[in-house]
């Protein structure tokens, strides 16, 4: 059985797997945004916690006094330089303490994220009452799952789990490095007997996540957001409880942290959306034109609001997903918000890493160049990738890419589209 | 085996038969549902959707399992039949009454010639009126469990279809 949208022969699709995926790119963006934002938060916390702030402040004042006494002539440029150097040398141990605090805070965010990522599979198995799906439970289903794993060429098949009481009609791939699971609901297992094509499509979609190697990125992205909230945002909010600060400062910091948190959250959701489209496309290759993937996607509830909500949603719009099954152009196009996001994330990271390096070293060249060397490749990589993909798509479709990265490559459906580089 | 356990086993066996007839695709999940039902009757009826919606994928609508309805319907039917059998055999012990209830179902009905009841106690049968009452009990219980009238009717027919009548 085929849905209307699959009734017409599919045009050849360009192969998005020939390029680094949006999932990878957005995941890198997420990690950088978390690093930058964590440095910002922990820098603030350093100044908000008296136990940390007071000795540092006292040392800075003392060093400034000592330097002023040693180089009293403020009009002499050499004396001014000497004063600056003396201040920096005198305050260096205290600045290193601050740098250690910043690094420790950021490491805490990442360590907590790693711990959450690591324990999540066990927690989920227990919470969702998942048990291994054995041949004793459903022999035909187990045989079919083995066959599907072989068919798609998974080097290491996942452990299939299920919750027979779960009436949902779906599956989820999850796990951690080297240990992956695919959980099936009881509803989906019964679907195997009622509509095997739907069962196959859903399982192929989950196996596609494993083949695309996005499970670790996904669950680390989820964990890093949770960790950021737990050991970043919560301490940040608590710091205001015991901090006698003017409302203006509170508001000034408040909107910044809200914007930064929103950035991290949106980037996380962008990772989650991207992985779904890539998994759909991969699964559709395996499922073939007669597969039921399009039919399954057609049953998903569509976000009626549309617009900005699609940027906030953790799942891509089903209509867009269905479209990507037949036309992968969206995976070759770079959206303006992505370019904007790269700019914002890079700026935040550069500024905060500069602050960190300035605390670690008196060498301003290192402090200024360090973040640049670290993060400019990210922005450059984004531009190169965007241009590369757009040019590839443009050549394949006999169209010149409009602009670098931001250009919309509108594929024209029709006989003139070249299919020689496509996938089916 | 206590009378309660015996009744649970009977309900499970009969329910499985009904499920095999009207929703065979649910047989793989039957054992888990049955176990959960006898452990906590509310749990099965509440159902459970443990899928992580944010990261999962599947058909938009959940499956409407029939098994969680069949089990309580069959419990109600067996309880009704137990009352009916008790009325006509007050002197017999609970275990024996359970045996007689079992034999009201075709599946457990011994062959007439070799039956344990021999000539003195032939296997019990239900009248058409009693069958109608059983169907009503099953139908109403299914409706009470939010099954549609059409599916409730199908289920009630399947339950009655398992019962032995005078003609069988």
XYZ file of C-alpha atoms in Angstrom:
592
model
C 0.000 0.000 0.000
C 1.357 3.421 -0.861
C 0.297 6.865 0.125
C -0.640 9.410 -2.477
C 2.611 11.247 -2.163
C 4.549 8.163 -3.139
C 2.337 7.314 -6.044
C 4.434 9.240 -8.559
C 7.883 7.891 -9.375
C 10.470 9.463 -7.093
C 12.939 11.778 -8.734
C 16.546 10.913 -8.040
C 17.780 12.446 -4.846
C 21.157 13.892 -4.108
C 23.088 11.915 -1.544
C 23.357 13.975 1.654
C 25.551 11.342 3.276
C 28.411 12.351 0.999
C 28.886 15.400 3.239
C 29.324 15.979 6.945
C 25.795 16.057 8.274
C 23.892 18.932 9.803
C 23.626 16.780 12.918
C 27.415 16.813 13.318
C 27.658 20.493 12.602
C 24.861 21.457 14.991
C 26.259 19.165 17.658
C 29.623 20.942 17.424
C 27.774 24.241 17.654
C 25.949 23.033 20.760
C 29.134 22.004 22.528
C 30.817 25.315 21.722
C 27.760 27.263 22.871
C 27.689 25.309 26.143
C 31.405 25.918 26.673
C 31.069 29.636 26.037
C 27.954 30.002 28.145
C 29.365 27.945 31.009
C 32.443 30.147 31.111
C 30.162 33.178 31.262
C 28.106 31.671 34.099
C 31.104 30.553 36.137
C 32.836 33.860 35.653
C 29.776 35.518 37.138
C 29.609 32.983 39.970
C 33.250 33.693 40.794
C 32.374 37.330 41.316
C 29.176 36.508 43.189
C 30.647 34.093 45.742
C 32.427 36.124 48.489
C 34.728 33.230 49.376
C 36.193 33.342 45.877
C 35.739 37.000 45.041
C 37.102 38.680 48.185
C 40.665 37.260 48.227
C 40.948 37.862 44.488
C 39.670 41.422 44.782
C 41.934 42.167 47.739
C 44.919 40.804 45.810
C 44.076 42.843 42.735
C 43.811 46.028 44.805
C 47.046 45.231 46.632
C 48.850 44.518 43.372
C 47.549 47.760 41.870
C 48.781 49.674 44.923
C 52.194 48.017 44.798
C 52.536 48.736 41.092
C 51.473 52.358 41.561
C 54.041 52.753 44.324
C 56.767 51.213 42.163
C 55.889 53.226 39.058
C 54.432 56.501 40.320
C 54.921 58.435 37.067
C 51.639 57.774 35.225
C 52.627 60.159 32.427
C 55.657 58.070 31.413
C 54.663 55.368 28.903
C 57.516 53.109 29.993
C 56.450 53.465 33.607
C 52.858 52.703 32.601
C 53.965 49.547 30.827
C 56.096 48.562 33.805
C 53.161 49.151 36.106
C 50.926 46.941 33.961
C 53.511 44.171 33.883
C 54.043 44.332 37.617
C 50.309 44.250 38.250
C 49.927 41.243 35.981
C 52.828 39.376 37.606
C 51.633 40.169 41.098
C 48.037 39.153 40.361
C 48.930 36.100 38.250
C 48.491 33.475 41.018
C 45.052 34.892 41.820
C 44.106 35.038 38.188
C 45.132 31.431 37.835
C 42.786 30.626 40.694
C 40.009 32.328 38.762
C 40.973 30.471 35.593
C 40.952 27.187 37.493
C 37.478 28.023 38.743
C 36.289 28.779 35.205
C 37.832 25.599 33.831
C 36.509 23.594 36.767
C 32.987 24.933 36.247
C 33.035 24.154 32.561
C 34.522 20.738 33.253
C 31.764 20.173 35.819
C 29.109 20.906 33.182
C 30.738 18.458 30.764
C 31.403 15.836 33.450
C 27.807 16.001 34.652
C 26.631 15.723 31.058
C 28.892 12.699 30.547
C 27.552 11.061 33.705
C 23.936 11.694 32.670
C 24.662 10.374 29.195
C 26.273 7.264 30.669
C 23.552 6.366 33.144
C 20.621 7.322 30.903
C 20.225 3.923 29.166
C 19.989 2.043 32.470
C 17.587 4.635 33.836
C 15.417 4.491 30.764
C 15.311 0.698 30.721
C 14.156 0.708 34.317
C 11.723 3.608 34.011
C 10.070 2.382 30.830
C 9.909 -1.229 32.091
C 11.875 -2.455 29.119
C 12.895 -6.090 28.864
C 14.808 -7.984 26.200
C 12.563 -9.133 23.381
C 13.109 -12.866 23.181
C 12.139 -15.516 20.677
C 9.915 -16.930 23.388
C 7.858 -13.720 23.336
C 7.484 -13.241 19.610
C 9.598 -15.611 17.498
C 8.553 -14.156 14.136
C 9.330 -10.629 15.260
C 12.779 -11.594 16.562
C 13.558 -13.351 13.284
C 12.404 -10.305 11.317
C 14.545 -7.973 13.444
C 17.627 -10.133 12.909
C 16.951 -10.122 9.179
C 16.569 -6.319 9.131
C 19.884 -5.836 10.957
C 21.587 -8.068 8.409
C 19.837 -6.345 5.520
C 21.058 -2.893 6.514
C 24.546 -4.182 7.272
C 24.875 -3.110 10.867
C 28.263 -4.266 12.060
C 26.950 -4.741 15.561
C 23.203 -5.229 15.946
C 21.575 -3.455 18.870
C 19.839 -5.181 21.744
C 16.117 -5.131 21.080
C 14.012 -4.345 24.113
C 10.302 -3.981 24.488
C 7.532 -3.037 26.849
C 4.567 -5.250 25.973
C 2.222 -3.065 28.012
C 3.122 0.050 26.041
C 0.308 0.754 23.604
C 2.313 3.355 21.669
C 3.083 2.385 18.122
C 6.744 3.155 17.798
C 10.348 2.631 18.713
C 13.356 4.458 20.054
C 17.057 3.926 19.507
C 19.162 4.809 22.511
C 22.264 3.757 24.372
C 25.796 4.792 25.000
C 29.150 4.275 23.379
C 29.450 0.647 22.350
C 26.113 -0.408 23.813
C 23.026 0.421 21.838
C 19.413 -0.536 22.216
C 16.271 -0.268 20.155
C 13.152 -0.198 22.309
C 9.904 -1.304 20.730
C 6.486 -0.706 22.177
C 4.004 -3.534 22.571
C 1.839 -1.704 20.066
C 4.556 -1.820 17.423
C 5.156 -5.528 17.975
C 1.457 -6.218 17.335
C 1.766 -4.027 14.256
C 4.188 -6.601 12.857
C 1.240 -8.964 12.394
C -1.263 -6.341 11.236
C 0.837 -4.144 8.975
C 4.377 -5.514 8.566
C 5.359 -2.679 6.234
C 4.771 -0.103 8.981
C 6.694 -2.221 11.465
C 9.574 -2.471 9.013
C 9.637 1.274 8.354
C 9.676 2.189 12.012
C 12.449 -0.284 12.810
C 14.477 0.833 9.787
C 14.194 4.425 10.975
C 15.597 3.427 14.356
C 18.374 1.356 12.769
C 19.170 4.369 10.591
C 19.965 6.336 13.747
C 22.520 3.675 14.628
C 23.952 3.605 11.131
C 24.152 7.413 11.058
C 25.980 7.227 14.392
C 23.788 9.942 15.852
C 22.667 8.157 19.016
C 25.642 9.290 21.074
C 25.393 12.839 19.797
C 21.678 12.953 20.491
C 21.809 11.691 24.027
C 24.887 13.724 24.834
C 23.074 16.781 23.469
C 20.126 16.037 25.745
C 22.450 15.384 28.673
C 24.475 18.527 28.095
C 21.332 20.657 28.202
C 20.191 18.988 31.431
C 23.641 19.396 32.892
C 23.792 23.035 31.832
C 20.505 23.703 33.603
C 21.546 21.733 36.680
C 25.064 22.992 37.303
C 24.936 26.204 35.279
C 21.562 27.910 35.339
C 20.441 26.816 38.800
C 23.606 28.041 40.607
C 23.411 31.208 38.522
C 19.830 31.846 39.671
C 20.685 30.951 43.265
C 23.548 33.420 43.256
C 21.041 36.259 43.145
C 19.382 35.135 46.362
C 22.356 36.071 48.463
C 23.679 38.905 46.419
C 22.924 42.484 47.225
C 23.064 43.904 43.727
C 21.274 46.677 41.991
C 18.250 45.706 39.955
C 19.928 47.016 36.853
C 22.794 44.528 37.181
C 20.359 41.717 37.816
C 18.347 42.611 34.723
C 21.462 43.126 32.647
C 22.777 39.684 33.557
C 19.308 38.167 33.479
C 18.569 38.906 29.852
C 22.019 37.779 28.820
C 21.706 34.448 30.528
C 18.180 34.013 29.186
C 19.434 34.653 25.673
C 22.372 32.294 26.167
C 20.168 29.570 27.651
C 17.740 29.983 24.749
C 20.662 29.658 22.345
C 21.797 26.403 23.959
C 18.239 25.063 24.032
C 17.523 25.965 20.414
C 20.810 24.479 19.291
C 19.996 21.259 21.138
C 16.622 21.063 19.420
C 18.259 21.788 16.083
C 20.450 18.696 16.665
C 17.364 16.611 17.443
C 15.533 17.817 14.338
C 18.452 17.272 11.989
C 18.993 13.670 13.105
C 15.414 12.761 12.324
C 15.566 13.946 8.729
C 18.832 12.108 8.103
C 17.399 8.954 9.666
C 14.297 9.252 7.484
C 16.393 9.586 4.354
C 18.649 6.671 5.297
C 15.650 4.500 6.182
C 13.915 5.413 2.932
C 16.929 4.113 0.967
C 16.618 0.763 2.733
C 12.836 0.730 2.728
C 12.571 1.295 -1.009
C 9.858 3.078 -2.957
C 7.209 0.616 -1.794
C 8.028 1.161 1.865
C 5.576 2.543 4.380
C 7.786 5.290 5.782
C 5.845 8.028 4.056
C 2.620 6.536 5.357
C 3.973 6.518 8.910
C 5.105 10.132 8.627
C 1.665 11.078 7.360
C 0.157 9.910 10.655
C 2.315 12.207 12.758
C 0.545 15.217 14.221
C 1.400 18.353 12.337
C 2.255 21.549 14.135
C -0.580 23.830 13.084
C 1.161 26.933 14.332
C 4.178 26.583 12.070
C 6.532 29.552 11.752
C 8.873 30.117 14.680
C 7.586 27.024 16.430
C 9.392 24.868 13.915
C 12.644 26.372 15.197
C 11.758 25.550 18.794
C 10.370 22.049 18.199
C 12.430 18.987 19.035
C 10.912 17.135 16.096
C 10.879 18.398 12.518
C 7.605 19.180 10.848
C 6.153 15.939 9.401
C 5.409 17.670 6.087
C 9.069 18.634 5.753
C 10.106 15.112 6.639
C 7.829 13.629 3.998
C 9.183 16.080 1.472
C 12.754 15.072 2.314
C 11.929 11.477 1.447
C 11.489 12.506 -2.144
C 13.700 15.545 -2.332
C 16.798 15.957 -0.187
C 17.348 19.577 -1.226
C 16.718 20.804 2.305
C 19.831 18.930 3.432
C 21.944 20.893 0.957
C 20.603 24.265 1.946
C 21.947 26.434 4.717
C 19.448 28.595 6.508
C 20.136 32.161 7.573
C 19.514 31.349 11.242
C 22.281 28.755 11.099
C 24.763 31.314 9.855
C 23.513 33.729 12.494
C 23.843 31.011 15.147
C 27.431 30.305 14.122
C 28.226 34.003 14.431
C 26.636 34.329 17.860
C 28.113 31.118 19.259
C 31.581 31.899 17.944
C 31.458 35.418 19.390
C 30.359 34.187 22.805
C 32.968 31.450 22.856
C 35.779 33.747 21.697
C 34.953 36.404 24.282
C 34.757 33.981 27.188
C 37.750 31.891 26.201
C 39.686 35.112 25.801
C 38.744 35.994 29.373
C 39.925 32.543 30.485
C 43.231 32.734 28.638
C 43.838 36.258 29.881
C 43.584 34.877 33.402
C 45.956 32.036 32.582
C 48.686 33.901 30.783
C 50.146 37.349 30.787
C 50.988 36.915 27.113
C 48.297 38.939 25.390
C 49.199 37.468 22.012
C 48.270 34.014 23.261
C 45.144 35.344 24.959
C 43.929 37.058 21.797
C 45.052 34.528 19.221
C 44.105 31.439 21.236
C 40.330 31.775 20.935
C 40.699 32.849 17.330
C 42.686 29.743 16.477
C 40.165 27.637 18.369
C 36.933 28.990 16.984
C 37.546 30.660 13.654
C 37.986 27.208 12.060
C 34.459 26.429 13.248
C 32.999 29.420 11.456
C 35.226 28.837 8.445
C 34.289 25.157 8.383
C 30.660 26.132 8.382
C 31.127 28.472 5.425
C 33.162 25.920 3.504
C 30.624 23.173 4.158
C 27.710 25.419 3.205
C 29.433 26.492 0.005
C 30.549 22.979 -0.837
C 27.089 21.498 -0.489
C 25.362 24.338 -2.282
C 27.860 24.154 -5.154
C 27.482 20.389 -5.390
C 23.709 20.688 -5.505
C 23.922 23.547 -8.003
C 26.167 21.551 -10.336
C 23.990 18.481 -10.048
C 20.918 20.493 -10.924
C 22.581 22.759 -13.476
C 21.946 25.754 -11.290
C 24.425 28.237 -9.956
C 24.300 28.387 -6.168
C 22.962 31.757 -5.080
C 25.373 33.203 -2.600
C 27.656 31.299 -0.294
C 25.844 29.127 2.123
C 22.894 31.402 2.509
C 21.792 30.990 -1.076
C 18.593 29.076 -1.549
C 19.107 26.149 -3.838
C 15.602 25.605 -5.091
C 15.459 22.281 -6.850
C 13.164 22.288 -9.808
C 11.251 19.084 -10.025
C 11.089 18.085 -13.609
C 12.933 16.493 -16.462
C 15.804 18.931 -16.484
C 17.063 17.890 -13.093
C 20.094 15.704 -13.487
C 19.854 12.420 -11.736
C 23.366 11.154 -12.287
C 24.485 11.939 -8.768
C 21.372 10.907 -7.071
C 20.383 8.224 -4.723
C 17.324 6.136 -4.894
C -3.957 -24.629 43.812
C -6.435 -22.407 45.690
C -9.863 -21.577 44.314
C -8.686 -18.004 43.594
C -5.613 -19.138 41.695
C -7.680 -21.703 39.885
C -10.098 -18.983 38.808
C -7.238 -16.723 37.663
C -5.810 -19.551 35.592
C -9.226 -20.175 34.075
C -9.722 -16.493 33.255
C -6.236 -16.336 31.690
C -6.771 -19.456 29.590
C -10.169 -18.367 28.358
C -9.043 -14.818 27.672
C -6.140 -16.074 25.627
C -8.545 -18.108 23.568
C -10.754 -15.083 22.929
C -7.742 -12.947 22.040
C -6.484 -15.642 19.681
C -9.825 -15.507 17.949
C -10.523 -11.781 17.690
C -7.085 -10.134 18.036
C -4.422 -12.775 17.318
C -1.792 -10.092 16.799
C -1.935 -9.458 20.532
C -0.837 -12.960 21.505
C 2.826 -11.911 21.955
C 1.788 -9.289 24.489
C -0.877 -11.419 26.152
C 1.295 -13.017 28.819
C 2.632 -9.668 30.022
C -0.839 -8.132 30.092
C -2.284 -11.101 31.914
C 0.494 -11.067 34.515
C 0.115 -7.349 35.025
C -3.664 -7.626 35.218
C -3.637 -10.177 38.002
C -0.939 -8.235 39.849
C -2.711 -4.886 39.593
C -5.953 -4.704 37.700
C -5.763 -0.935 37.290
C -2.344 -1.008 35.650
C -3.407 -2.755 32.506
C -6.509 -0.696 32.023
C -4.615 2.518 32.478
C -2.246 1.182 29.890
C 1.133 2.742 29.528
C 2.966 4.664 26.925
C 6.571 4.484 27.950
C 7.909 5.712 24.630
C 9.994 8.801 24.778
C 7.954 11.015 22.492
C 10.752 13.496 22.020
C 13.236 10.950 20.719
C 11.026 8.137 19.530
C 9.465 7.487 16.181
C 6.330 5.708 15.153
C 2.752 5.892 14.052
C 0.955 8.897 15.491
C -1.836 6.965 17.142
C -1.373 4.378 19.851
C -2.750 0.892 19.440
C -6.061 0.199 21.186
C -5.234 -3.104 22.850
C -8.120 -5.495 23.313
C -6.369 -7.792 25.783
C -6.712 -5.397 28.752
C -10.475 -5.440 28.145
C -10.794 -9.157 27.508
C -9.271 -10.071 30.878
C -11.747 -8.153 33.082
C -14.641 -9.133 30.814
C -13.751 -12.767 31.195
C -13.339 -12.292 34.945
C -16.875 -10.895 35.106
C -18.215 -13.784 33.041
C -16.496 -16.429 35.145
C -17.765 -14.751 38.309
C -21.289 -14.723 36.916
C -21.084 -18.369 35.955
C -19.694 -19.263 39.362
C -22.743 -17.695 40.985
C -25.045 -19.563 38.634
C -23.349 -22.911 39.231
C -23.276 -22.314 42.980
C -27.029 -21.769 42.961
C -27.573 -25.220 41.487
C -24.904 -27.034 43.468
C -24.835 -25.538 46.952
C -23.617 -28.722 48.565
C -20.428 -28.961 46.506
C -17.117 -27.497 47.596
C -15.548 -24.403 46.053
C -12.990 -26.395 44.074
C -15.602 -28.607 42.612
C -17.715 -25.591 41.701
C -14.679 -24.215 39.927
C -14.365 -27.444 37.997
C -18.011 -27.240 36.967
C -17.576 -23.652 35.803
C -14.581 -24.765 33.748
C -16.619 -27.431 32.097
C -19.127 -24.903 30.918
C -16.533 -23.954 28.340
C -16.028 -26.115 25.292
C -12.302 -26.184 25.770
C -12.469 -27.936 29.120
C -15.458 -30.073 28.374
C -14.607 -33.785 28.666
C -15.793 -36.187 26.071
C -19.231 -37.452 27.020
C -18.198 -41.103 27.110
C -15.033 -40.713 29.173
C -15.982 -37.793 31.328
C -15.161 -37.869 34.972
C -18.775 -37.240 35.790
C -19.802 -40.491 34.170
C -23.494 -41.169 34.047
C -24.177 -39.783 37.501
C -22.929 -36.235 36.888
C -22.900 -35.219 33.225
C -21.064 -31.998 32.303
C -23.195 -28.924 32.928
C -24.693 -26.916 30.106
C -26.200 -23.478 29.875
C -29.673 -22.693 28.707
C -30.236 -20.190 25.888
C -31.475 -17.730 28.484
C -28.297 -18.115 30.544
C -26.206 -17.723 27.427
C -28.026 -14.489 26.702
C -27.284 -13.304 30.214
C -23.590 -14.175 29.845
C -23.469 -12.214 26.613
C -25.097 -9.262 28.351
C -22.569 -9.405 31.224
C -19.665 -9.473 28.778
C -21.127 -6.732 26.598
C -21.847 -4.389 29.482
C -18.459 -4.933 31.066
C -16.766 -4.194 27.740
C -18.793 -1.001 27.319
C -17.904 -0.016 30.853
C -14.245 -0.405 29.861
C -14.767 2.119 27.057
C -14.874 -0.339 24.200
C -17.016 0.725 21.278
C -20.418 -0.986 20.977
C -19.261 -2.750 17.821
C -16.104 -4.161 19.377
C -17.933 -4.931 22.620
C -20.463 -6.963 20.637
C -17.683 -8.809 18.851
C -16.003 -9.589 22.146
C -19.250 -10.706 23.807
C -19.971 -13.020 20.871
C -16.490 -14.505 21.095
C -16.962 -15.131 24.819
C -20.330 -16.795 24.321
C -18.912 -18.778 21.439
C -16.594 -20.508 23.899
C -19.428 -21.721 26.061
C -21.011 -25.085 25.775
C -24.727 -25.176 25.176
C -27.247 -27.958 25.404
C -26.964 -28.450 21.678
C -23.180 -28.967 21.701
